[in-house]
Amino acid sequence: MVKVAINGYGTIGKRVADAVALQDDMEVIGVSKTRPNYESKMAVQKGYNLYVGIPEREKSFAEAGIEISGTVDDMIEEADVVVDCTPGNIGPENLKKYQKAGVKAIYQGGEKHTLTGLSFNSFGNYADSLGKDCTRVVSCNTTGLTRSLKPIEDFVGIKKIRAVMVRRGGDPYQVNKGPINAVVPNPPTVPSHHGPDLATVMYGANIVTVALLVPTTLMHQHNLMVELRDDVSVDDIIDVWEKRSRILLLNAKDGLGSTAEFMEYAKELGRSRNDLFEIPIWKESINVVDGELFYMQAVHQESDVVPENIDAIRALLELEENNEKSIAKTNKAMGIL
Ligand code: NAD
């Protein structure tokens, strides 16, 4: 069993921990928190060994009556791989610790590609992370783009991608984020960083993205215009996506015409935390006009990268040489459609 440590038990970290716990070839040896809050208490209640992310705060955990197993440095020492789910830009400092301890590391999309020089998506470039010391799972938005675009690239070839990304203002718990009552071009410059990020896992992608922040917390929403190398029909495209996992073709006419209804659908699936690991594409939105494919999709930002983190662990530790085998194993353990 591969020993996995989760550094930063927040939105992404707690989901990755639970997903690791579902696999039969890896185990969670510990999770780290910087504050003795309810998430720390619940991590211990769930049976995870809790380590203090900022060693100087050890006393505050004792004062809150929370049992800890040591500091983050102790946790790193015990692990084969650390999944770093700390907020963006803490990564460079942590990388030194991982290198010193000789432990492999997986970063998230909030860190820059240059930190690792290697980014990861299960469908895009799994093989490139095989046996490597560290990699970076691309952001929720880039993961969503790769999921739907890579199968199209493989099927017919893509000349050019244009995407308008409508981004949620913050995660549901983030009371300090916004906007509350505005549409904010973010960044206000064109292109946004999402396009270059796609090219770190779908090499050579010719893509320009623009992005807006809106007052919603549930999901991101993407609008894509894709010039294809050959003329294909809408049915061909549907056929390609239907054969892929981690993509859902859903109908607005079935009562799934919005991100709110997608989240309700996830609840009906009985998913823990209402997670929707798959990328839902509105089936009615798919059209091909003069060799250009149009479609609209949504991204559950809190959860779509979670299965990719599991596959990234298998790639770094060389538990599976083949991406499809790892994807199938992860999907089965997590009940992914
Ligand atoms: P978060 O703020 O919800 O959680 C971060 C956790 O790290 C918290 O539990 C915090 O206590 C802990 N932490 C803070 N400083 C630390 C330190 N110095 N050492 C150890 N732990 C520390 O953040 P998140 O949303 O889970 O984001 C984590 C990473 O995942 C970021 O790179 C982010 O860009 C990326 N990401 C986030 C989302 C999303 O929608 N939330 C989606 C995809 C990727």
mmCIF file of N, CA, C and O and ligand atoms in Angstrom, residues 7-13 32-35 39 53-54 72 84-88 90 94 108-111 138-140 168 171 173-174 220 301-302 304-305, ligand 1:
data_model
loop_
_atom_site.group_PDB
_atom_site.id
_atom_site.type_symbol
_atom_site.label_atom_id
_atom_site.label_comp_id
_atom_site.label_asym_id
_atom_site.label_seq_id
_atom_site.Cartn_x
_atom_site.Cartn_y
_atom_site.Cartn_z
ATOM 1 N N ASN A 7 -1.284 17.294 2.623
ATOM 2 C CA ASN A 7 -0.851 18.529 3.283
ATOM 3 C C ASN A 7 -1.848 19.636 2.944
ATOM 4 O O ASN A 7 -1.878 20.122 1.818
ATOM 5 N N GLY A 8 -2.691 20.019 3.917
ATOM 6 C CA GLY A 8 -3.729 21.031 3.668
ATOM 7 C C GLY A 8 -5.077 20.362 3.490
ATOM 8 O O GLY A 8 -5.460 19.968 2.386
ATOM 9 N N TYR A 9 -5.782 20.183 4.607
ATOM 10 C CA TYR A 9 -7.063 19.460 4.596
ATOM 11 C C TYR A 9 -8.196 20.473 4.459
ATOM 12 O O TYR A 9 -8.957 20.728 5.382
ATOM 13 N N GLY A 10 -8.291 21.102 3.277
ATOM 14 C CA GLY A 10 -9.346 22.084 3.018
ATOM 15 C C GLY A 10 -10.279 21.541 1.954
ATOM 16 O O GLY A 10 -10.527 20.338 1.875
ATOM 17 N N THR A 11 -10.789 22.426 1.107
ATOM 18 C CA THR A 11 -11.780 22.041 0.090
ATOM 19 C C THR A 11 -11.299 20.847 -0.746
ATOM 20 O O THR A 11 -12.003 19.849 -0.885
ATOM 21 N N ILE A 12 -10.119 20.958 -1.298
ATOM 22 C CA ILE A 12 -9.600 19.876 -2.149
ATOM 23 C C ILE A 12 -9.022 18.761 -1.286
ATOM 24 O O ILE A 12 -9.283 17.571 -1.523
ATOM 25 N N GLY A 13 -8.262 19.121 -0.255
ATOM 26 C CA GLY A 13 -7.555 18.120 0.547
ATOM 27 C C GLY A 13 -8.474 17.097 1.190
ATOM 28 O O GLY A 13 -8.183 15.893 1.176
ATOM 29 N N SER A 32 -2.933 17.259 7.222
ATOM 30 C CA SER A 32 -2.442 18.383 8.028
ATOM 31 C C SER A 32 -3.409 19.558 7.982
ATOM 32 O O SER A 32 -4.079 19.793 6.969
ATOM 33 N N LYS A 33 -3.492 20.252 9.119
ATOM 34 C CA LYS A 33 -4.310 21.461 9.240
ATOM 35 C C LYS A 33 -3.491 22.513 9.953
ATOM 36 O O LYS A 33 -2.638 22.204 10.791
ATOM 37 N N THR A 34 -3.777 23.774 9.623
ATOM 38 C CA THR A 34 -3.040 24.855 10.296
ATOM 39 C C THR A 34 -3.811 25.406 11.482
ATOM 40 O O THR A 34 -3.233 26.058 12.346
ATOM 41 N N ARG A 35 -5.146 25.178 11.495
ATOM 42 C CA ARG A 35 -5.970 25.740 12.577
ATOM 43 C C ARG A 35 -6.809 24.638 13.229
ATOM 44 O O ARG A 35 -7.280 23.719 12.525
ATOM 45 N N GLU A 39 -12.996 21.406 10.951
ATOM 46 C CA GLU A 39 -12.474 20.426 9.988
ATOM 47 C C GLU A 39 -11.398 19.561 10.645
ATOM 48 O O GLU A 39 -11.298 18.359 10.377
ATOM 49 N N GLY A 53 0.044 21.803 10.578
ATOM 50 C CA GLY A 53 0.705 22.373 9.399
ATOM 51 C C GLY A 53 1.737 23.434 9.741
ATOM 52 O O GLY A 53 2.748 23.583 9.054
ATOM 53 N N ILE A 54 1.463 24.202 10.793
ATOM 54 C CA ILE A 54 2.420 25.227 11.247
ATOM 55 C C ILE A 54 2.860 24.818 12.654
ATOM 56 O O ILE A 54 2.094 24.976 13.622
ATOM 57 N N VAL A 72 3.687 18.648 10.638
ATOM 58 C CA VAL A 72 3.672 18.306 9.208
ATOM 59 C C VAL A 72 4.992 17.645 8.782
ATOM 60 O O VAL A 72 5.008 16.757 7.918
ATOM 61 N N ASP A 84 -0.130 17.916 -2.004
ATOM 62 C CA ASP A 84 -0.088 19.257 -1.420
ATOM 63 C C ASP A 84 -1.345 20.012 -1.836
ATOM 64 O O ASP A 84 -1.509 20.382 -3.001
ATOM 65 N N CYS A 85 -2.245 20.202 -0.882
ATOM 66 C CA CYS A 85 -3.515 20.910 -1.147
ATOM 67 C C CYS A 85 -3.570 22.199 -0.341
ATOM 68 O O CYS A 85 -4.645 22.630 0.084
ATOM 69 N N THR A 86 -2.421 22.782 -0.088
ATOM 70 C CA THR A 86 -2.365 24.069 0.609
ATOM 71 C C THR A 86 -2.771 25.165 -0.393
ATOM 72 O O THR A 86 -2.768 24.924 -1.611
ATOM 73 N N PRO A 87 -3.139 26.342 0.093
ATOM 74 C CA PRO A 87 -3.527 27.403 -0.853
ATOM 75 C C PRO A 87 -2.373 27.727 -1.801
ATOM 76 O O PRO A 87 -1.203 27.539 -1.452
ATOM 77 N N GLY A 88 -2.712 28.212 -3.006
ATOM 78 C CA GLY A 88 -1.702 28.511 -4.021
ATOM 79 C C GLY A 88 -0.551 29.352 -3.493
ATOM 80 O O GLY A 88 -0.740 30.168 -2.593
ATOM 81 N N ILE A 90 2.047 28.498 -1.700
ATOM 82 C CA ILE A 90 2.807 27.991 -0.545
ATOM 83 C C ILE A 90 3.737 26.873 -1.032
ATOM 84 O O ILE A 90 4.705 26.500 -0.387
ATOM 85 N N ASN A 94 7.161 24.489 0.465
ATOM 86 C CA ASN A 94 6.947 23.073 0.789
ATOM 87 C C ASN A 94 7.825 22.149 -0.049
ATOM 88 O O ASN A 94 8.254 21.096 0.418
ATOM 89 N N GLN A 108 -1.413 21.303 -6.738
ATOM 90 C CA GLN A 108 -2.711 21.640 -7.336
ATOM 91 C C GLN A 108 -2.551 22.837 -8.278
ATOM 92 O O GLN A 108 -1.490 23.460 -8.343
ATOM 93 N N GLY A 109 -3.664 23.170 -8.931
ATOM 94 C CA GLY A 109 -3.635 24.191 -9.980
ATOM 95 C C GLY A 109 -3.344 25.602 -9.517
ATOM 96 O O GLY A 109 -3.044 26.467 -10.347
ATOM 97 N N GLY A 110 -3.429 25.858 -8.201
ATOM 98 C CA GLY A 110 -3.101 27.196 -7.694
ATOM 99 C C GLY A 110 -1.611 27.484 -7.759
ATOM 100 O O GLY A 110 -1.195 28.639 -7.633
ATOM 101 N N GLU A 111 -0.809 26.441 -7.932
ATOM 102 C CA GLU A 111 0.647 26.643 -8.074
ATOM 103 C C GLU A 111 0.987 26.819 -9.552
ATOM 104 O O GLU A 111 0.261 26.336 -10.420
ATOM 105 N N VAL A 138 -3.634 20.051 -12.945
ATOM 106 C CA VAL A 138 -4.066 21.382 -13.406
ATOM 107 C C VAL A 138 -5.379 21.783 -12.733
ATOM 108 O O VAL A 138 -6.078 20.953 -12.157
ATOM 109 N N SER A 139 -5.721 23.054 -12.838
ATOM 110 C CA SER A 139 -6.865 23.627 -12.099
ATOM 111 C C SER A 139 -8.185 22.958 -12.483
ATOM 112 O O SER A 139 -8.267 22.222 -13.471
ATOM 113 N N CYS A 140 -9.205 23.280 -11.710
ATOM 114 C CA CYS A 140 -10.544 22.736 -11.989
ATOM 115 C C CYS A 140 -11.004 23.121 -13.387
ATOM 116 O O CYS A 140 -11.546 22.292 -14.129
ATOM 117 N N ARG A 168 -17.198 30.923 -11.016
ATOM 118 C CA ARG A 168 -17.889 31.202 -9.742
ATOM 119 C C ARG A 168 -17.038 32.190 -8.927
ATOM 120 O O ARG A 168 -15.807 32.137 -8.960
ATOM 121 N N ASP A 171 -15.913 29.675 -3.437
ATOM 122 C CA ASP A 171 -16.508 28.400 -3.046
ATOM 123 C C ASP A 171 -17.641 28.678 -2.058
ATOM 124 O O ASP A 171 -17.659 29.733 -1.408
ATOM 125 N N TYR A 173 -18.388 28.031 0.927
ATOM 126 C CA TYR A 173 -18.122 28.445 2.311
ATOM 127 C C TYR A 173 -17.402 29.791 2.414
ATOM 128 O O TYR A 173 -17.285 30.359 3.508
ATOM 129 N N GLN A 174 -16.935 30.330 1.286
ATOM 130 C CA GLN A 174 -16.066 31.516 1.334
ATOM 131 C C GLN A 174 -16.870 32.807 1.457
ATOM 132 O O GLN A 174 -17.214 33.441 0.466
ATOM 133 N N HIS A 220 -18.413 26.499 -12.111
ATOM 134 C CA HIS A 220 -17.990 27.323 -13.247
ATOM 135 C C HIS A 220 -18.832 26.891 -14.458
ATOM 136 O O HIS A 220 -19.393 25.783 -14.471
ATOM 137 N N GLN A 301 -16.151 22.906 -9.290
ATOM 138 C CA GLN A 301 -14.756 23.260 -8.987
ATOM 139 C C GLN A 301 -14.199 22.559 -7.764
ATOM 140 O O GLN A 301 -13.000 22.315 -7.667
ATOM 141 N N GLU A 302 -15.079 22.200 -6.822
ATOM 142 C CA GLU A 302 -14.597 21.593 -5.579
ATOM 143 C C GLU A 302 -14.200 20.127 -5.760
ATOM 144 O O GLU A 302 -13.524 19.576 -4.888
ATOM 145 N N ASP A 304 -13.940 18.203 -9.330
ATOM 146 C CA ASP A 304 -13.579 17.522 -10.588
ATOM 147 C C ASP A 304 -12.115 17.077 -10.614
ATOM 148 O O ASP A 304 -11.770 16.107 -11.284
ATOM 149 N N VAL A 305 -11.239 17.759 -9.850
ATOM 150 C CA VAL A 305 -9.809 17.395 -9.884
ATOM 151 C C VAL A 305 -9.482 16.208 -8.970
ATOM 152 O O VAL A 305 -8.358 15.695 -9.003
HETATM 153 P P1 NAD B 1 -8.588 25.792 1.054
HETATM 154 O O1 NAD B 1 -8.263 27.130 1.554
HETATM 155 O O2 NAD B 1 -9.995 25.313 1.071
HETATM 156 O O3 NAD B 1 -7.728 24.714 1.856
HETATM 157 C C1 NAD B 1 -6.373 24.874 2.068
HETATM 158 C C2 NAD B 1 -5.985 24.146 3.328
HETATM 159 O O4 NAD B 1 -4.587 24.286 3.529
HETATM 160 C C3 NAD B 1 -6.668 24.668 4.572
HETATM 161 O O5 NAD B 1 -7.145 23.560 5.300
HETATM 162 C C4 NAD B 1 -5.583 25.377 5.350
HETATM 163 O O6 NAD B 1 -5.767 25.205 6.736
HETATM 164 C C5 NAD B 1 -4.352 24.639 4.888
HETATM 165 N N1 NAD B 1 -3.135 25.449 4.948
HETATM 166 C C6 NAD B 1 -3.007 26.774 4.859
HETATM 167 N N2 NAD B 1 -1.717 27.131 4.955
HETATM 168 C C7 NAD B 1 -1.020 26.009 5.135
HETATM 169 C C8 NAD B 1 0.339 25.715 5.328
HETATM 170 N N3 NAD B 1 1.271 26.675 5.331
HETATM 171 N N4 NAD B 1 0.703 24.424 5.506
HETATM 172 C C9 NAD B 1 -0.232 23.434 5.507
HETATM 173 N N5 NAD B 1 -1.542 23.659 5.306
HETATM 174 C C10 NAD B 1 -1.929 24.937 5.123
HETATM 175 O O7 NAD B 1 -7.966 25.713 -0.416
HETATM 176 P P2 NAD B 1 -8.450 24.810 -1.620
HETATM 177 O O8 NAD B 1 -9.590 25.485 -2.287
HETATM 178 O O9 NAD B 1 -8.594 23.399 -1.189
HETATM 179 O O10 NAD B 1 -7.222 24.962 -2.614
HETATM 180 C C11 NAD B 1 -6.051 24.173 -2.486
HETATM 181 C C12 NAD B 1 -5.361 24.127 -3.825
HETATM 182 O O11 NAD B 1 -6.242 23.522 -4.774
HETATM 183 C C13 NAD B 1 -4.993 25.496 -4.410
HETATM 184 O O12 NAD B 1 -3.829 25.348 -5.188
HETATM 185 C C14 NAD B 1 -6.169 25.797 -5.315
HETATM 186 O O13 NAD B 1 -5.865 26.698 -6.327
HETATM 187 C C15 NAD B 1 -6.442 24.409 -5.871
HETATM 188 N N6 NAD B 1 -7.795 24.209 -6.375
HETATM 189 C C16 NAD B 1 -8.876 24.724 -5.721
HETATM 190 C C17 NAD B 1 -10.133 24.527 -6.241
HETATM 191 C C18 NAD B 1 -11.358 25.100 -5.591
HETATM 192 O O14 NAD B 1 -12.310 25.382 -6.252
HETATM 193 N N7 NAD B 1 -11.395 25.277 -4.297
HETATM 194 C C19 NAD B 1 -10.307 23.785 -7.404
HETATM 195 C C20 NAD B 1 -9.185 23.207 -8.010
HETATM 196 C C21 NAD B 1 -7.924 23.451 -7.493
#
